[in-house]
Structure formats: C-alpha cells, structure tokens
C-alpha cells in the first residue's frame, strides 16, 4: 500500500475560495469521501475519468512531473502512468491525510509523492515545474475556472506541458433551474452584443460553471492551446472535460 510522506504545510492563509473548501471538506466529510473512494472506483464515471487521465499520461511517452490540483483523497492517483514525481495540493488537511494512503494500485512510488496543504490560488510552484497539471471535480465547481487559475497553471507548465481538467456545465442537471437562470438562457441569443458577455458571465456564476465556449475563451486568455474539449455526463453532473497544451 502507498504511504506518502507527511504533508507539507506551506501556504499561510487561504483565499476565501480556499477557506470555503476547507470548511466543506472537514474530517467527517473526508471520512465519507474516503468510504466512497472504493465504491466510486468500481463505477462508470471514475472509470471513464481514470481512462481519460491514463491516456493523457500515455501521450507523453516519457517520465513526467505531475501536479494534482485539489487532489482530495488522491482518488485518481491510481490512474497515473510514467510519473517521475507527483505533487498533490489541497487545502483540506483531512482529505490529504487520506491521500497518503490512496486507493487502488498506484504506480508512483511513495517517495516520489509530495502532498502540500495549501490553497492553489495562492501557493506558488516553480515556473515550468510540471509536464502535466490535472484537476478533477474542482475547477468550475468548487473554485472558479477563470483566467487567473489558467494563467497560474500555464506558468507552472513546461513548454509542451498539458493542463487537463473538468468543469461543471451550466446546463448540468445539478445546476438549479431558477427562474432567473431560465430567463437569462432564453434572452441570451437576442441580447445585443455589448451586454451578451455580461449575461453569459452571470450564467457561468463567476466561474463556478463553464461550458465549452467559456473553457475555450479562458484557455485563449492564458495562451494555452485546446487539444480536446468534450462533454461528459457523470451520475451527478454534466461536465466539460478539457485538455490544453502549452506551446
Ligand atoms: C470534489 S473534491 C475533488 C477531489 C479529487 N480531485 C477527486 O476527484 O476526488 C474537491 C477538492 O478540491 C479542494 N479544493 C477546492 N478549492 C481549493 C483551493 N482553492 N485550493 C486547494 N484545494 C481546493 C477541496 O478541498 C477538495 O478536496
């Protein structure tokens, strides 16, 4: 069984987003999440995402340095291949405690895994430190998917490096169909151009949802080239799965 090194605590105080996540992912929540790790692994959604991640690793065809943004309990560590170094960052200590013993057969030796307790909106990694940065179930969901995070990731990637992530689509069945939302969706096509982008921003709830067009736009602002952007329906959300490449 993998038992990673003790967790490093580097970031002093989290941003409001980080603080919110730390407040949600408490000890009892982490315990429930871990209990779900095993059953989830047998399910279709995790299997699909694991295969997606594995295929991205395979595309490199060489040993890679990987960063998992919002790694939680390390649910996807077992999907990684060809890893020479893995860093998992998360703001929740209870989730990271579980990530020291991730589920499944993890091909990365324990001494090559570093777990960092910190807010990825604030914590700095070295420029060009990683070949792959991935984030599942975090951006455009718990923390905004916007130019700020995409630019941070772009800075941490080596040339040719990839950023793979999921977002929640604003048309996901999990997004409450409030009256305001329904009206805004109806109005959008007819709204004059100067107001359209403001209305679209509101539909994306300031980055907490992101559709394909929004993902494309944010990647362009961060100078990352889209490799693939596709919808994916899990049992909970309609997601967007995206892979982008640093030139
Ligand atoms: C739904 S869980 C996903 C965990 C893991 N990626 C998975 O797929 O099982 C979201 C995780 O993101 C972390 N998180 C959210 N915002 C964060 C931030 N700004 N900095 C660090 N971690 C964050 C939470 O603490 C939580 O562990």
PDB file of C-alpha atoms in Angstrom, residues 5-243:
ATOM      1  CA  UNK A   5       5.500  11.347   3.007  1.00  0.00           C
ATOM      2  CA  UNK A   6       3.970  13.529   5.727  1.00  0.00           C
ATOM      3  CA  UNK A   7       2.020  16.508   4.431  1.00  0.00           C
ATOM      4  CA  UNK A   8       3.889  19.782   3.918  1.00  0.00           C
ATOM      5  CA  UNK A   9       2.110  22.908   5.064  1.00  0.00           C
ATOM      6  CA  UNK A  10       3.300  25.867   3.010  1.00  0.00           C
ATOM      7  CA  UNK A  11       0.580  28.443   2.420  1.00  0.00           C
ATOM      8  CA  UNK A  12      -0.119  30.813   5.322  1.00  0.00           C
ATOM      9  CA  UNK A  13      -3.780  31.808   4.907  1.00  0.00           C
ATOM     10  CA  UNK A  14      -6.173  30.567   2.216  1.00  0.00           C
ATOM     11  CA  UNK A  15      -8.203  32.802  -0.108  1.00  0.00           C
ATOM     12  CA  UNK A  16     -11.973  32.965   0.524  1.00  0.00           C
ATOM     13  CA  UNK A  17     -12.374  30.124  -2.017  1.00  0.00           C
ATOM     14  CA  UNK A  18      -9.773  28.018  -0.242  1.00  0.00           C
ATOM     15  CA  UNK A  19     -11.286  28.792   3.144  1.00  0.00           C
ATOM     16  CA  UNK A  20     -14.710  27.789   1.839  1.00  0.00           C
ATOM     17  CA  UNK A  21     -13.358  24.450   0.563  1.00  0.00           C
ATOM     18  CA  UNK A  22     -11.539  23.805   3.850  1.00  0.00           C
ATOM     19  CA  UNK A  23     -14.819  24.499   5.660  1.00  0.00           C
ATOM     20  CA  UNK A  24     -16.666  21.954   3.493  1.00  0.00           C
ATOM     21  CA  UNK A  25     -14.036  19.197   3.396  1.00  0.00           C
ATOM     22  CA  UNK A  26     -13.870  18.619   7.148  1.00  0.00           C
ATOM     23  CA  UNK A  27     -12.904  15.416   8.961  1.00  0.00           C
ATOM     24  CA  UNK A  28     -16.381  13.814   8.806  1.00  0.00           C
ATOM     25  CA  UNK A  29     -16.743  14.789   5.135  1.00  0.00           C
ATOM     26  CA  UNK A  30     -13.307  13.345   4.327  1.00  0.00           C
ATOM     27  CA  UNK A  31     -14.271  10.115   6.089  1.00  0.00           C
ATOM     28  CA  UNK A  32     -17.384   9.811   3.930  1.00  0.00           C
ATOM     29  CA  UNK A  33     -15.415  10.733   0.780  1.00  0.00           C
ATOM     30  CA  UNK A  34     -12.870   8.004   1.528  1.00  0.00           C
ATOM     31  CA  UNK A  35     -15.616   5.459   2.117  1.00  0.00           C
ATOM     32  CA  UNK A  36     -16.945   6.404  -1.322  1.00  0.00           C
ATOM     33  CA  UNK A  37     -13.485   6.153  -2.994  1.00  0.00           C
ATOM     34  CA  UNK A  38     -13.606   2.356  -3.210  1.00  0.00           C
ATOM     35  CA  UNK A  39     -17.191   2.098  -4.434  1.00  0.00           C
ATOM     36  CA  UNK A  40     -16.728   5.043  -6.811  1.00  0.00           C
ATOM     37  CA  UNK A  41     -13.690   3.351  -8.367  1.00  0.00           C
ATOM     38  CA  UNK A  42     -15.898   0.481  -9.484  1.00  0.00           C
ATOM     39  CA  UNK A  43     -18.381   2.936 -11.037  1.00  0.00           C
ATOM     40  CA  UNK A  44     -18.576   4.149 -14.619  1.00  0.00           C
ATOM     41  CA  UNK A  45     -17.745   7.824 -14.041  1.00  0.00           C
ATOM     42  CA  UNK A  46     -14.484   7.234 -12.169  1.00  0.00           C
ATOM     43  CA  UNK A  47     -13.508   4.505 -14.651  1.00  0.00           C
ATOM     44  CA  UNK A  48     -14.102   6.915 -17.548  1.00  0.00           C
ATOM     45  CA  UNK A  49     -12.119   9.735 -15.938  1.00  0.00           C
ATOM     46  CA  UNK A  50      -9.328   7.360 -14.942  1.00  0.00           C
ATOM     47  CA  UNK A  51      -9.048   6.074 -18.529  1.00  0.00           C
ATOM     48  CA  UNK A  52      -9.050   9.671 -19.817  1.00  0.00           C
ATOM     49  CA  UNK A  53      -6.235  10.611 -17.437  1.00  0.00           C
ATOM     50  CA  UNK A  54      -4.233   7.490 -18.223  1.00  0.00           C
ATOM     51  CA  UNK A  55      -4.464   8.218 -21.968  1.00  0.00           C
ATOM     52  CA  UNK A  56      -3.173  11.753 -21.371  1.00  0.00           C
ATOM     53  CA  UNK A  57      -0.178  10.383 -19.421  1.00  0.00           C
ATOM     54  CA  UNK A  58       0.495   7.908 -22.232  1.00  0.00           C
ATOM     55  CA  UNK A  59       0.634  10.736 -24.774  1.00  0.00           C
ATOM     56  CA  UNK A  60       3.873  11.994 -23.249  1.00  0.00           C
ATOM     57  CA  UNK A  61       5.768   8.764 -23.884  1.00  0.00           C
ATOM     58  CA  UNK A  62       8.385   9.698 -21.249  1.00  0.00           C
ATOM     59  CA  UNK A  63       8.606  10.139 -17.469  1.00  0.00           C
ATOM     60  CA  UNK A  64       6.630  13.179 -16.351  1.00  0.00           C
ATOM     61  CA  UNK A  65       6.259  15.519 -13.369  1.00  0.00           C
ATOM     62  CA  UNK A  66       2.597  15.834 -12.406  1.00  0.00           C
ATOM     63  CA  UNK A  67       0.564  18.194 -10.237  1.00  0.00           C
ATOM     64  CA  UNK A  68      -2.933  17.259  -8.990  1.00  0.00           C
ATOM     65  CA  UNK A  69      -4.808  20.491  -8.170  1.00  0.00           C
ATOM     66  CA  UNK A  70      -7.311  19.797  -5.400  1.00  0.00           C
ATOM     67  CA  UNK A  71      -6.163  16.170  -5.111  1.00  0.00           C
ATOM     68  CA  UNK A  72      -8.530  15.423  -2.211  1.00  0.00           C
ATOM     69  CA  UNK A  73      -8.079  11.811  -1.100  1.00  0.00           C
ATOM     70  CA  UNK A  74      -5.942  11.012  -4.161  1.00  0.00           C
ATOM     71  CA  UNK A  75      -8.851   9.267  -5.872  1.00  0.00           C
ATOM     72  CA  UNK A  76      -7.148   9.417  -9.294  1.00  0.00           C
ATOM     73  CA  UNK A  77      -3.546   8.668  -8.317  1.00  0.00           C
ATOM     74  CA  UNK A  78      -4.045   5.055  -9.432  1.00  0.00           C
ATOM     75  CA  UNK A  79      -4.789   6.232 -12.984  1.00  0.00           C
ATOM     76  CA  UNK A  80      -1.405   7.901 -13.480  1.00  0.00           C
ATOM     77  CA  UNK A  81       1.375   6.375 -15.566  1.00  0.00           C
ATOM     78  CA  UNK A  82       5.022   7.241 -16.375  1.00  0.00           C
ATOM     79  CA  UNK A  83       5.246   9.559 -13.369  1.00  0.00           C
ATOM     80  CA  UNK A  84       8.670  10.547 -12.068  1.00  0.00           C
ATOM     81  CA  UNK A  85       7.248  12.961  -9.497  1.00  0.00           C
ATOM     82  CA  UNK A  86       3.716  13.629  -8.223  1.00  0.00           C
ATOM     83  CA  UNK A  87       2.632  16.635  -6.171  1.00  0.00           C
ATOM     84  CA  UNK A  88      -0.894  16.798  -4.768  1.00  0.00           C
ATOM     85  CA  UNK A  89      -2.119  20.100  -3.369  1.00  0.00           C
ATOM     86  CA  UNK A  90      -5.286  20.525  -1.355  1.00  0.00           C
ATOM     87  CA  UNK A  91      -6.489  22.994   1.228  1.00  0.00           C
ATOM     88  CA  UNK A  92      -8.176  20.293   3.320  1.00  0.00           C
ATOM     89  CA  UNK A  93      -5.896  18.510   5.766  1.00  0.00           C
ATOM     90  CA  UNK A  94      -8.402  15.694   6.426  1.00  0.00           C
ATOM     91  CA  UNK A  95      -8.626  14.948   2.672  1.00  0.00           C
ATOM     92  CA  UNK A  96      -4.812  14.977   2.375  1.00  0.00           C
ATOM     93  CA  UNK A  97      -4.452  12.603   5.332  1.00  0.00           C
ATOM     94  CA  UNK A  98      -6.412  10.075   3.243  1.00  0.00           C
ATOM     95  CA  UNK A  99      -4.318  10.860   0.146  1.00  0.00           C
ATOM     96  CA  UNK A 100      -1.276   9.493   1.981  1.00  0.00           C
ATOM     97  CA  UNK A 101      -2.976   6.112   1.522  1.00  0.00           C
ATOM     98  CA  UNK A 102      -4.691   6.447  -1.856  1.00  0.00           C
ATOM     99  CA  UNK A 103      -6.997   3.730  -3.191  1.00  0.00           C
ATOM    100  CA  UNK A 104      -6.060   1.301  -5.960  1.00  0.00           C
ATOM    101  CA  UNK A 105      -2.738   0.198  -7.342  1.00  0.00           C
ATOM    102  CA  UNK A 106      -0.733   3.391  -7.521  1.00  0.00           C
ATOM    103  CA  UNK A 107       2.235   3.028  -9.865  1.00  0.00           C
ATOM    104  CA  UNK A 108       4.052   6.032  -8.361  1.00  0.00           C
ATOM    105  CA  UNK A 109       6.471   5.035  -5.564  1.00  0.00           C
ATOM    106  CA  UNK A 110       5.544   6.649  -2.238  1.00  0.00           C
ATOM    107  CA  UNK A 111       8.861   8.515  -2.027  1.00  0.00           C
ATOM    108  CA  UNK A 112       8.020  10.334  -5.268  1.00  0.00           C
ATOM    109  CA  UNK A 113       4.732  11.715  -3.958  1.00  0.00           C
ATOM    110  CA  UNK A 114       4.610  15.064  -2.136  1.00  0.00           C
ATOM    111  CA  UNK A 115       1.389  16.306  -0.545  1.00  0.00           C
ATOM    112  CA  UNK A 116       1.034  20.020   0.067  1.00  0.00           C
ATOM    113  CA  UNK A 117      -1.597  21.530   2.326  1.00  0.00           C
ATOM    114  CA  UNK A 118      -2.353  24.845   0.670  1.00  0.00           C
ATOM    115  CA  UNK A 119      -4.627  26.946  -1.493  1.00  0.00           C
ATOM    116  CA  UNK A 120      -3.684  26.583  -5.159  1.00  0.00           C
ATOM    117  CA  UNK A 121      -4.972  30.102  -5.812  1.00  0.00           C
ATOM    118  CA  UNK A 122      -2.141  31.380  -3.655  1.00  0.00           C
ATOM    119  CA  UNK A 123       0.560  28.754  -3.441  1.00  0.00           C
ATOM    120  CA  UNK A 124       3.428  29.246  -5.901  1.00  0.00           C
ATOM    121  CA  UNK A 125       5.215  26.455  -7.736  1.00  0.00           C
ATOM    122  CA  UNK A 126       8.316  26.976  -9.840  1.00  0.00           C
ATOM    123  CA  UNK A 127       7.810  28.161 -13.442  1.00  0.00           C
ATOM    124  CA  UNK A 128       7.928  25.182 -15.806  1.00  0.00           C
ATOM    125  CA  UNK A 129       7.973  22.676 -12.924  1.00  0.00           C
ATOM    126  CA  UNK A 130       5.326  20.279 -14.317  1.00  0.00           C
ATOM    127  CA  UNK A 131       4.608  18.361 -17.529  1.00  0.00           C
ATOM    128  CA  UNK A 132       1.014  17.677 -16.551  1.00  0.00           C
ATOM    129  CA  UNK A 133      -1.331  19.579 -14.265  1.00  0.00           C
ATOM    130  CA  UNK A 134      -4.723  17.932 -13.784  1.00  0.00           C
ATOM    131  CA  UNK A 135      -7.754  18.789 -11.722  1.00  0.00           C
ATOM    132  CA  UNK A 136     -10.891  16.677 -11.407  1.00  0.00           C
ATOM    133  CA  UNK A 137     -14.093  17.851  -9.736  1.00  0.00           C
ATOM    134  CA  UNK A 138     -12.581  21.110  -8.521  1.00  0.00           C
ATOM    135  CA  UNK A 139     -12.474  23.946 -11.081  1.00  0.00           C
ATOM    136  CA  UNK A 140     -15.688  25.442 -12.366  1.00  0.00           C
ATOM    137  CA  UNK A 141     -17.281  23.725  -9.409  1.00  0.00           C
ATOM    138  CA  UNK A 142     -15.618  24.498  -6.042  1.00  0.00           C
ATOM    139  CA  UNK A 143     -13.113  27.102  -7.216  1.00  0.00           C
ATOM    140  CA  UNK A 144     -13.613  29.433 -10.189  1.00  0.00           C
ATOM    141  CA  UNK A 145     -12.317  28.371 -13.577  1.00  0.00           C
ATOM    142  CA  UNK A 146     -11.024  31.686 -14.864  1.00  0.00           C
ATOM    143  CA  UNK A 147      -8.053  33.413 -16.437  1.00  0.00           C
ATOM    144  CA  UNK A 148      -6.307  33.732 -13.055  1.00  0.00           C
ATOM    145  CA  UNK A 149      -6.067  29.978 -12.380  1.00  0.00           C
ATOM    146  CA  UNK A 150      -5.440  29.103 -16.038  1.00  0.00           C
ATOM    147  CA  UNK A 151      -2.530  31.594 -16.146  1.00  0.00           C
ATOM    148  CA  UNK A 152      -1.069  30.202 -12.937  1.00  0.00           C
ATOM    149  CA  UNK A 153      -1.178  26.704 -14.373  1.00  0.00           C
ATOM    150  CA  UNK A 154       0.309  27.921 -17.673  1.00  0.00           C
ATOM    151  CA  UNK A 155       3.232  29.380 -15.717  1.00  0.00           C
ATOM    152  CA  UNK A 156       3.853  26.110 -13.840  1.00  0.00           C
ATOM    153  CA  UNK A 157       3.824  24.032 -17.040  1.00  0.00           C
ATOM    154  CA  UNK A 158       6.956  23.272 -19.034  1.00  0.00           C
ATOM    155  CA  UNK A 159       6.742  24.005 -22.792  1.00  0.00           C
ATOM    156  CA  UNK A 160       4.652  21.230 -24.365  1.00  0.00           C
ATOM    157  CA  UNK A 161       3.053  20.537 -20.967  1.00  0.00           C
ATOM    158  CA  UNK A 162      -0.651  19.760 -20.596  1.00  0.00           C
ATOM    159  CA  UNK A 163      -3.471  21.017 -18.409  1.00  0.00           C
ATOM    160  CA  UNK A 164      -6.333  18.507 -18.047  1.00  0.00           C
ATOM    161  CA  UNK A 165      -9.408  19.438 -16.064  1.00  0.00           C
ATOM    162  CA  UNK A 166     -13.129  19.105 -15.611  1.00  0.00           C
ATOM    163  CA  UNK A 167     -15.709  21.835 -15.142  1.00  0.00           C
ATOM    164  CA  UNK A 168     -19.436  21.686 -14.460  1.00  0.00           C
ATOM    165  CA  UNK A 169     -21.502  22.699 -17.490  1.00  0.00           C
ATOM    166  CA  UNK A 170     -24.134  25.380 -16.748  1.00  0.00           C
ATOM    167  CA  UNK A 171     -26.765  23.087 -18.340  1.00  0.00           C
ATOM    168  CA  UNK A 172     -25.904  20.306 -15.894  1.00  0.00           C
ATOM    169  CA  UNK A 173     -28.995  18.790 -14.226  1.00  0.00           C
ATOM    170  CA  UNK A 174     -27.217  19.534 -10.933  1.00  0.00           C
ATOM    171  CA  UNK A 175     -27.431  23.305 -11.568  1.00  0.00           C
ATOM    172  CA  UNK A 176     -30.643  24.691 -10.045  1.00  0.00           C
ATOM    173  CA  UNK A 177     -33.023  25.849 -12.824  1.00  0.00           C
ATOM    174  CA  UNK A 178     -34.008  29.044 -11.096  1.00  0.00           C
ATOM    175  CA  UNK A 179     -36.429  31.421 -12.772  1.00  0.00           C
ATOM    176  CA  UNK A 180     -33.571  33.948 -13.277  1.00  0.00           C
ATOM    177  CA  UNK A 181     -31.440  31.316 -14.990  1.00  0.00           C
ATOM    178  CA  UNK A 182     -34.232  30.209 -17.303  1.00  0.00           C
ATOM    179  CA  UNK A 183     -34.998  33.796 -18.284  1.00  0.00           C
ATOM    180  CA  UNK A 184     -31.300  34.607 -18.884  1.00  0.00           C
ATOM    181  CA  UNK A 185     -30.879  31.489 -21.079  1.00  0.00           C
ATOM    182  CA  UNK A 186     -33.944  32.468 -23.114  1.00  0.00           C
ATOM    183  CA  UNK A 187     -32.786  36.061 -23.543  1.00  0.00           C
ATOM    184  CA  UNK A 188     -29.161  35.332 -24.369  1.00  0.00           C
ATOM    185  CA  UNK A 189     -29.432  34.812 -28.156  1.00  0.00           C
ATOM    186  CA  UNK A 190     -31.443  38.034 -28.556  1.00  0.00           C
ATOM    187  CA  UNK A 191     -29.378  40.255 -26.276  1.00  0.00           C
ATOM    188  CA  UNK A 192     -27.316  42.936 -28.097  1.00  0.00           C
ATOM    189  CA  UNK A 193     -23.599  42.083 -28.274  1.00  0.00           C
ATOM    190  CA  UNK A 194     -22.367  44.659 -25.690  1.00  0.00           C
ATOM    191  CA  UNK A 195     -24.482  43.015 -22.935  1.00  0.00           C
ATOM    192  CA  UNK A 196     -24.167  39.431 -24.093  1.00  0.00           C
ATOM    193  CA  UNK A 197     -20.841  38.705 -22.434  1.00  0.00           C
ATOM    194  CA  UNK A 198     -22.042  40.140 -19.102  1.00  0.00           C
ATOM    195  CA  UNK A 199     -25.113  37.935 -19.236  1.00  0.00           C
ATOM    196  CA  UNK A 200     -23.005  34.895 -20.159  1.00  0.00           C
ATOM    197  CA  UNK A 201     -20.712  35.627 -17.179  1.00  0.00           C
ATOM    198  CA  UNK A 202     -23.745  35.548 -14.921  1.00  0.00           C
ATOM    199  CA  UNK A 203     -24.832  32.215 -16.351  1.00  0.00           C
ATOM    200  CA  UNK A 204     -21.358  30.883 -15.535  1.00  0.00           C
ATOM    201  CA  UNK A 205     -21.810  32.142 -11.946  1.00  0.00           C
ATOM    202  CA  UNK A 206     -18.455  33.947 -11.914  1.00  0.00           C
ATOM    203  CA  UNK A 207     -16.534  30.819 -12.981  1.00  0.00           C
ATOM    204  CA  UNK A 208     -18.332  28.203 -10.885  1.00  0.00           C
ATOM    205  CA  UNK A 209     -19.663  26.711 -14.111  1.00  0.00           C
ATOM    206  CA  UNK A 210     -18.038  26.706 -17.535  1.00  0.00           C
ATOM    207  CA  UNK A 211     -19.359  25.493 -20.877  1.00  0.00           C
ATOM    208  CA  UNK A 212     -17.214  24.597 -23.891  1.00  0.00           C
ATOM    209  CA  UNK A 213     -17.137  28.173 -25.212  1.00  0.00           C
ATOM    210  CA  UNK A 214     -16.102  29.547 -21.820  1.00  0.00           C
ATOM    211  CA  UNK A 215     -13.348  26.936 -21.472  1.00  0.00           C
ATOM    212  CA  UNK A 216     -12.023  27.856 -24.905  1.00  0.00           C
ATOM    213  CA  UNK A 217     -12.084  31.572 -24.093  1.00  0.00           C
ATOM    214  CA  UNK A 218     -10.248  31.179 -20.756  1.00  0.00           C
ATOM    215  CA  UNK A 219      -7.602  28.937 -22.337  1.00  0.00           C
ATOM    216  CA  UNK A 220      -7.017  31.528 -25.057  1.00  0.00           C
ATOM    217  CA  UNK A 221      -6.544  34.269 -22.441  1.00  0.00           C
ATOM    218  CA  UNK A 222      -3.924  32.085 -20.714  1.00  0.00           C
ATOM    219  CA  UNK A 223      -2.143  31.273 -24.014  1.00  0.00           C
ATOM    220  CA  UNK A 224      -2.964  27.578 -23.760  1.00  0.00           C
ATOM    221  CA  UNK A 225      -3.955  25.701 -26.934  1.00  0.00           C
ATOM    222  CA  UNK A 226      -7.018  23.452 -26.650  1.00  0.00           C
ATOM    223  CA  UNK A 227      -6.304  19.816 -27.536  1.00  0.00           C
ATOM    224  CA  UNK A 228      -9.721  18.408 -26.728  1.00  0.00           C
ATOM    225  CA  UNK A 229     -12.911  19.797 -25.176  1.00  0.00           C
ATOM    226  CA  UNK A 230     -15.814  17.375 -24.758  1.00  0.00           C
ATOM    227  CA  UNK A 231     -18.971  16.936 -22.703  1.00  0.00           C
ATOM    228  CA  UNK A 232     -19.143  14.112 -20.181  1.00  0.00           C
ATOM    229  CA  UNK A 233     -22.197  13.111 -18.142  1.00  0.00           C
ATOM    230  CA  UNK A 234     -21.427  11.536 -14.780  1.00  0.00           C
ATOM    231  CA  UNK A 235     -24.144  10.321 -12.421  1.00  0.00           C
ATOM    232  CA  UNK A 236     -24.061  13.740 -10.718  1.00  0.00           C
ATOM    233  CA  UNK A 237     -23.118  16.429 -13.261  1.00  0.00           C
ATOM    234  CA  UNK A 238     -22.825  17.263 -16.906  1.00  0.00           C
ATOM    235  CA  UNK A 239     -19.110  18.069 -17.112  1.00  0.00           C
ATOM    236  CA  UNK A 240     -16.787  19.539 -19.670  1.00  0.00           C
ATOM    237  CA  UNK A 241     -13.523  17.566 -19.978  1.00  0.00           C
ATOM    238  CA  UNK A 242     -10.719  19.641 -21.393  1.00  0.00           C
ATOM    239  CA  UNK A 243      -7.084  19.127 -22.274  1.00  0.00           C
TER     240      UNK A 243
END
